[in-house]
């Protein structure tokens, strides 16, 4: 659960947050109260990024609805990911996803904030490398007979 990573926020979190997991934030299924006009807004970049996300109300059962909003996964990559893995999300992707697939040419559009790659833009890959990720998904996370683990 997200609140296990932010115990100081547990006392102020609204109803429903106890059921929201890091996976919900990564898969854009947290059930938060984003308004349609906010969907493409990138939001804050510094430490206040997670405050923006945790300040939202949970209005749908977590996991029940998908809504494109990139702040959730950006926040996970910024705060819990480095605490769990010792790396920011872009470094983790390079080591645990791109390297096993033999992807050497990639770029995540965007800029850095306090050492963190914002991941707020497009991931640029060669077509052959996009196909590798597609095949990885089709094969249930296995690449050439080996399970590839990415983040959680």
mmCIF file of C-alpha atoms in Angstrom:
data_model
loop_
_atom_site.group_PDB
_atom_site.id
_atom_site.type_symbol
_atom_site.label_atom_id
_atom_site.label_comp_id
_atom_site.label_asym_id
_atom_site.label_seq_id
_atom_site.Cartn_x
_atom_site.Cartn_y
_atom_site.Cartn_z
ATOM 1 C CA UNK A 1 0.000 0.000 0.000
ATOM 2 C CA UNK A 2 1.104 3.541 -0.814
ATOM 3 C CA UNK A 3 0.598 4.779 2.742
ATOM 4 C CA UNK A 4 3.147 2.280 4.065
ATOM 5 C CA UNK A 5 5.757 4.323 2.184
ATOM 6 C CA UNK A 6 4.443 7.594 3.605
ATOM 7 C CA UNK A 7 3.412 6.925 7.214
ATOM 8 C CA UNK A 8 3.263 10.649 8.040
ATOM 9 C CA UNK A 9 0.548 10.975 5.393
ATOM 10 C CA UNK A 10 -1.526 8.096 6.770
ATOM 11 C CA UNK A 11 -3.063 10.344 9.418
ATOM 12 C CA UNK A 12 -4.189 12.947 6.874
ATOM 13 C CA UNK A 13 -5.090 10.666 3.966
ATOM 14 C CA UNK A 14 -8.697 10.592 2.928
ATOM 15 C CA UNK A 15 -10.920 7.511 2.808
ATOM 16 C CA UNK A 16 -9.860 4.851 0.333
ATOM 17 C CA UNK A 17 -6.128 5.549 0.401
ATOM 18 C CA UNK A 18 -5.510 2.516 2.618
ATOM 19 C CA UNK A 19 -6.446 0.357 -0.416
ATOM 20 C CA UNK A 20 -4.300 2.195 -2.992
ATOM 21 C CA UNK A 21 -1.089 0.343 -3.837
ATOM 22 C CA UNK A 22 2.038 1.328 -5.749
ATOM 23 C CA UNK A 23 0.759 -0.944 -8.523
ATOM 24 C CA UNK A 24 -2.431 1.135 -8.778
ATOM 25 C CA UNK A 25 -0.356 4.292 -9.239
ATOM 26 C CA UNK A 26 1.892 2.605 -11.807
ATOM 27 C CA UNK A 27 -1.056 1.260 -13.799
ATOM 28 C CA UNK A 28 -3.141 4.455 -13.561
ATOM 29 C CA UNK A 29 -5.928 2.621 -11.704
ATOM 30 C CA UNK A 30 -5.748 4.371 -8.303
ATOM 31 C CA UNK A 31 -9.297 5.746 -8.611
ATOM 32 C CA UNK A 32 -8.306 9.341 -7.847
ATOM 33 C CA UNK A 33 -10.459 12.409 -8.499
ATOM 34 C CA UNK A 34 -8.719 13.847 -11.565
ATOM 35 C CA UNK A 35 -10.850 16.279 -13.538
ATOM 36 C CA UNK A 36 -10.846 15.922 -17.362
ATOM 37 C CA UNK A 37 -9.084 19.264 -17.820
ATOM 38 C CA UNK A 38 -6.257 18.080 -15.524
ATOM 39 C CA UNK A 39 -5.445 14.873 -17.359
ATOM 40 C CA UNK A 40 -2.610 16.249 -19.492
ATOM 41 C CA UNK A 41 -1.294 18.749 -16.941
ATOM 42 C CA UNK A 42 2.159 17.589 -15.870
ATOM 43 C CA UNK A 43 2.017 18.972 -12.329
ATOM 44 C CA UNK A 44 4.852 19.774 -9.937
ATOM 45 C CA UNK A 45 8.364 18.443 -10.389
ATOM 46 C CA UNK A 46 10.046 18.583 -6.983
ATOM 47 C CA UNK A 47 9.231 16.948 -3.654
ATOM 48 C CA UNK A 48 5.716 18.380 -3.890
ATOM 49 C CA UNK A 49 4.964 15.901 -6.699
ATOM 50 C CA UNK A 50 3.855 13.203 -4.256
ATOM 51 C CA UNK A 51 1.936 15.760 -2.200
ATOM 52 C CA UNK A 52 -0.080 16.552 -5.341
ATOM 53 C CA UNK A 53 -0.965 12.881 -5.785
ATOM 54 C CA UNK A 54 -1.549 12.038 -2.104
ATOM 55 C CA UNK A 55 -3.724 15.128 -1.725
ATOM 56 C CA UNK A 56 -6.305 13.652 -4.110
ATOM 57 C CA UNK A 57 -9.514 11.967 -3.033
ATOM 58 C CA UNK A 58 -10.087 8.302 -3.883
ATOM 59 C CA UNK A 59 -13.445 8.349 -5.679
ATOM 60 C CA UNK A 60 -13.439 4.906 -7.349
ATOM 61 C CA UNK A 61 -12.483 1.484 -6.032
ATOM 62 C CA UNK A 62 -8.699 1.191 -6.652
ATOM 63 C CA UNK A 63 -8.072 -1.144 -9.566
ATOM 64 C CA UNK A 64 -11.592 -0.810 -10.988
ATOM 65 C CA UNK A 65 -11.013 1.971 -13.535
ATOM 66 C CA UNK A 66 -8.143 3.075 -15.713
ATOM 67 C CA UNK A 67 -7.578 6.784 -16.257
ATOM 68 C CA UNK A 68 -4.582 8.213 -18.057
ATOM 69 C CA UNK A 69 -2.786 10.458 -15.590
ATOM 70 C CA UNK A 70 0.975 10.322 -15.475
ATOM 71 C CA UNK A 71 1.543 11.927 -12.060
ATOM 72 C CA UNK A 72 0.992 8.647 -10.209
ATOM 73 C CA UNK A 73 3.752 6.706 -11.912
ATOM 74 C CA UNK A 74 6.035 9.751 -11.959
ATOM 75 C CA UNK A 75 5.597 10.047 -8.195
ATOM 76 C CA UNK A 76 6.398 6.360 -7.637
ATOM 77 C CA UNK A 77 9.519 6.693 -9.767
ATOM 78 C CA UNK A 78 10.584 9.738 -7.824
ATOM 79 C CA UNK A 79 10.131 8.590 -4.244
ATOM 80 C CA UNK A 80 9.410 4.920 -3.382
ATOM 81 C CA UNK A 81 11.385 3.453 -6.305
ATOM 82 C CA UNK A 82 14.736 4.883 -5.168
ATOM 83 C CA UNK A 83 14.064 3.822 -1.569
ATOM 84 C CA UNK A 84 13.283 0.253 -2.628
ATOM 85 C CA UNK A 85 15.880 -0.192 -5.367
ATOM 86 C CA UNK A 86 18.478 2.520 -4.791
ATOM 87 C CA UNK A 87 17.814 3.790 -8.328
ATOM 88 C CA UNK A 88 15.477 6.203 -10.052
ATOM 89 C CA UNK A 89 12.976 4.701 -12.499
ATOM 90 C CA UNK A 90 15.014 5.462 -15.638
ATOM 91 C CA UNK A 91 18.116 3.784 -14.165
ATOM 92 C CA UNK A 92 16.038 0.831 -13.036
ATOM 93 C CA UNK A 93 14.495 0.462 -16.495
ATOM 94 C CA UNK A 94 17.949 0.524 -18.085
ATOM 95 C CA UNK A 95 19.209 -2.251 -15.801
ATOM 96 C CA UNK A 96 16.169 -4.521 -15.450
ATOM 97 C CA UNK A 97 14.297 -4.048 -18.730
ATOM 98 C CA UNK A 98 16.432 -2.575 -21.480
ATOM 99 C CA UNK A 99 19.646 -4.495 -20.744
ATOM 100 C CA UNK A 100 18.033 -7.987 -20.677
ATOM 101 C CA UNK A 101 16.308 -7.204 -23.981
ATOM 102 C CA UNK A 102 19.528 -5.929 -25.562
ATOM 103 C CA UNK A 103 18.130 -2.402 -25.923
ATOM 104 C CA UNK A 104 21.076 -0.017 -26.019
ATOM 105 C CA UNK A 105 19.640 3.033 -27.779
ATOM 106 C CA UNK A 106 16.830 4.734 -25.877
ATOM 107 C CA UNK A 107 15.904 8.141 -24.590
ATOM 108 C CA UNK A 108 13.214 9.315 -22.233
ATOM 109 C CA UNK A 109 12.153 12.748 -23.331
ATOM 110 C CA UNK A 110 12.057 15.224 -20.540
ATOM 111 C CA UNK A 111 14.336 16.870 -18.065
ATOM 112 C CA UNK A 112 15.785 16.128 -14.653
ATOM 113 C CA UNK A 113 14.652 17.560 -11.335
ATOM 114 C CA UNK A 114 16.935 16.968 -8.351
ATOM 115 C CA UNK A 115 18.584 14.045 -10.185
ATOM 116 C CA UNK A 116 15.291 12.426 -11.137
ATOM 117 C CA UNK A 117 14.388 11.946 -14.801
ATOM 118 C CA UNK A 118 10.832 13.301 -14.948
ATOM 119 C CA UNK A 119 9.648 10.676 -17.456
ATOM 120 C CA UNK A 120 6.994 13.171 -18.463
ATOM 121 C CA UNK A 121 7.581 12.791 -22.157
ATOM 122 C CA UNK A 122 7.834 10.056 -24.707
ATOM 123 C CA UNK A 123 10.132 7.071 -24.492
ATOM 124 C CA UNK A 124 12.093 6.958 -27.734
ATOM 125 C CA UNK A 125 13.025 3.482 -28.944
ATOM 126 C CA UNK A 126 14.008 1.993 -32.282
ATOM 127 C CA UNK A 127 11.151 0.033 -33.909
ATOM 128 C CA UNK A 128 12.963 -3.282 -33.373
ATOM 129 C CA UNK A 129 13.261 -2.478 -29.664
ATOM 130 C CA UNK A 130 9.572 -1.576 -29.425
ATOM 131 C CA UNK A 131 8.856 -4.968 -30.971
ATOM 132 C CA UNK A 132 11.004 -6.629 -28.280
ATOM 133 C CA UNK A 133 8.879 -5.045 -25.552
ATOM 134 C CA UNK A 134 5.729 -6.117 -27.375
ATOM 135 C CA UNK A 135 7.019 -9.692 -27.578
ATOM 136 C CA UNK A 136 7.953 -9.563 -23.892
ATOM 137 C CA UNK A 137 4.359 -8.627 -23.044
ATOM 138 C CA UNK A 138 2.944 -11.325 -25.322
ATOM 139 C CA UNK A 139 5.184 -13.906 -23.636
ATOM 140 C CA UNK A 140 4.036 -12.995 -20.125
ATOM 141 C CA UNK A 141 7.234 -11.184 -19.161
ATOM 142 C CA UNK A 142 9.634 -13.821 -20.515
ATOM 143 C CA UNK A 143 12.399 -12.966 -22.965
ATOM 144 C CA UNK A 144 14.177 -15.825 -24.711
ATOM 145 C CA UNK A 145 13.022 -18.216 -21.978
ATOM 146 C CA UNK A 146 14.068 -15.977 -19.081
ATOM 147 C CA UNK A 147 11.710 -14.038 -16.809
ATOM 148 C CA UNK A 148 12.382 -10.287 -16.981
ATOM 149 C CA UNK A 149 11.512 -8.362 -13.851
ATOM 150 C CA UNK A 150 10.756 -4.667 -13.956
ATOM 151 C CA UNK A 151 10.272 -2.732 -10.713
ATOM 152 C CA UNK A 152 7.648 -4.652 -8.730
#
